[in-house]
Amino acid sequence: MKACCCIVGGGPAGMMLGFLLARAGVEVVVLEKHADFLRDFRGDTIHPSTLELMHELGILADFLKRPHQEVRELGGQIGQDFVTVADFSHLPTHCKFIAFMPQWDFLDFINEQGAHYPTFKVKKQTEVIDLLETDGRVAGVKANTPDGPIEIRADLVVGADGRHSIVRERAGLEIENLGAPMDVLWFRLSRRPDDSGQTLGRIVNGKIMVMLNREDYYQCGFVIRKGGIEKVKQRGLESFRQEIVSMAPFLSDRVGELRDWKDIKLLTVVVDRLRKWYRPGLLCIGDAAHAMSPIGGVGINLAIQDAVAAANILAERLARGTATVVDLQRVQLRREFPTRMTQAMQVFMQNQVIERVLGSEQQLSLPWPLKLFNRWPFLRRIPARVIGIGFRAEHVHPVR
Ligand SMILES: Cc1cc2nc3c(=O)[nH]c(=O)nc-3n(C[C@H](O)[C@H](O)[C@H](O)COP(=O)(O)OP(=O)(O)OC[C@H]3O[C@@H](n4cnc5c(N)ncnc54)[C@H](O)[C@@H]3O)c2cc1C
């Protein structure tokens, strides 16, 4: 099999790039190892920057018809104090909110948009196991399918296969690990109609928990020390339930919904980036190029911004067969600055807040910069901008 561009991984980065390249007339195949997009929770946040891209593509109205929740403010509880840290209502975007939608619905939607173009192809149940090389240049991939092994040759292979990318490993691309002091336990608890509607991070007595309001349930993230899962399990499920209740007492009537450790998923937090995102014939984007900390919930949106930048820089040249390694370098140059800035902020928060909280049994008081957010609400626009739009927002180029 042959394609102009072969994308490994049907996550946000891979599906978006596939759609944008097909829209520009490039023959593209996206290889996804799973049979569908239905997976465990992997982040549901579609930020204003991504919604703006959909507006530019003329698909926003259709997207917003799908079930979703709109979050206009992000708040936090530190001990007994509440603070609103981000207010999206002043952003210079069409949507002044974060849309919460299960990731599989979002990926299905992009898949449907891509399917309008004859050059767009998605091959599911196709797991890439190695790269094909010719004269030191990546020339395609080897993959396993239910019908047996296949080879796909391509002018460009894009590694969009996430944080455990086989593409970057087989390509021998060097990884810079920035470290993370925590892992996150994700689970669901039901939500009652009379519960608070706010999406809230809580810091109480040396513990941190995030609760995302998903209408009829809360998606909860409980932060633990890196590698601490075995200790949590040794203390037992009942002890874990009580830790949750100690942070949010109103959950006492439903923590019993956590019946088994299988109801709780571990996210091993990794923050890393490739020193070089490309080789002749190969480019990595999204988590494969830079795994993000969950702080700010920006991983999906950064992955999509990478896809847009890559399509803007490469589509025309791929269609003409003139893409060179210099073009791949331009993608890295374009996206490295926002990646570094975002990771620098995440690492700062990890070291200054998460590490300190997890290392202390005592209750932190509301830090003075956060007190200013309560006194001068306009300050909430700054985190809203960083989280909602980020650094160096991409815009979709029109197709010729
Ligand atoms: C539990 C959890 C919670 C998260 N919460 C948030 C959040 O709230 N907000 C946010 O923005 N981000 C969040 N993230 C991060 C976010 O999911 C990622 O940053 C984002 O999905 C990256 O997109 P991607 O397309 O680069 O990679 P991925 O989403 O990881 O997609 C990679 C795709 O490649 C496929 N694949 C992997 N290997 C192969 C192979 N060998 N062959 C073929 N296919 C392959 C995978 O099945 C997958 O579909 C969370 C992540 C996790 C794990």
Coordinates of N, CA and C in Angstrom, one line a residue, residues 22 24 55 67 97 127 170 187 203 215 222 279-280 318 333 368 389 396:
A22 N -6.2 16.0 4.0 CA -7.2 15.5 2.9 C -7.9 16.7 2.4
A24 N -6.8 19.6 1.9 CA -5.9 20.2 0.9 C -5.6 19.4 -0.2
H55 N -14.4 27.1 13.9 CA -15.1 28.2 13.3 C -14.4 28.5 11.9
P67 N -23.7 16.6 22.1 CA -23.8 16.8 23.5 C -22.5 17.3 24.1
F97 N -15.7 29.8 26.1 CA -15.8 28.7 27.1 C -15.0 27.5 26.7
E127 N -1.9 -1.8 13.9 CA -0.9 -1.3 14.9 C 0.5 -1.3 14.3
R170 N 11.5 3.9 17.5 CA 12.1 3.3 16.3 C 13.0 4.2 15.5
F187 N -11.3 8.8 38.2 CA -12.5 8.0 38.4 C -13.8 8.9 38.2
I203 N -7.6 21.9 47.1 CA -6.4 21.6 47.8 C -6.8 21.6 49.3
E215 N -22.2 17.1 34.0 CA -23.7 17.1 34.1 C -24.2 16.0 35.0
F222 N -7.6 12.5 41.2 CA -7.0 12.6 42.6 C -5.5 12.5 42.4
R279 N 13.1 13.5 11.2 CA 14.2 12.9 10.4 C 13.8 13.0 9.0
P280 N 14.7 12.8 8.0 CA 14.2 12.7 6.7 C 13.1 11.7 6.5
L318 N 3.5 18.7 0.2 CA 3.2 17.3 0.0 C 2.4 17.0 -1.2
L333 N 10.3 24.4 14.5 CA 10.6 25.7 14.9 C 9.3 26.5 15.3
W368 N -0.9 34.7 48.2 CA -1.3 36.1 48.0 C -1.7 36.4 46.5
I389 N -6.3 29.8 25.1 CA -5.7 30.1 23.8 C -4.2 29.6 23.7
V396 N -6.1 28.2 10.7 CA -6.2 27.3 9.5 C -6.0 28.1 8.2

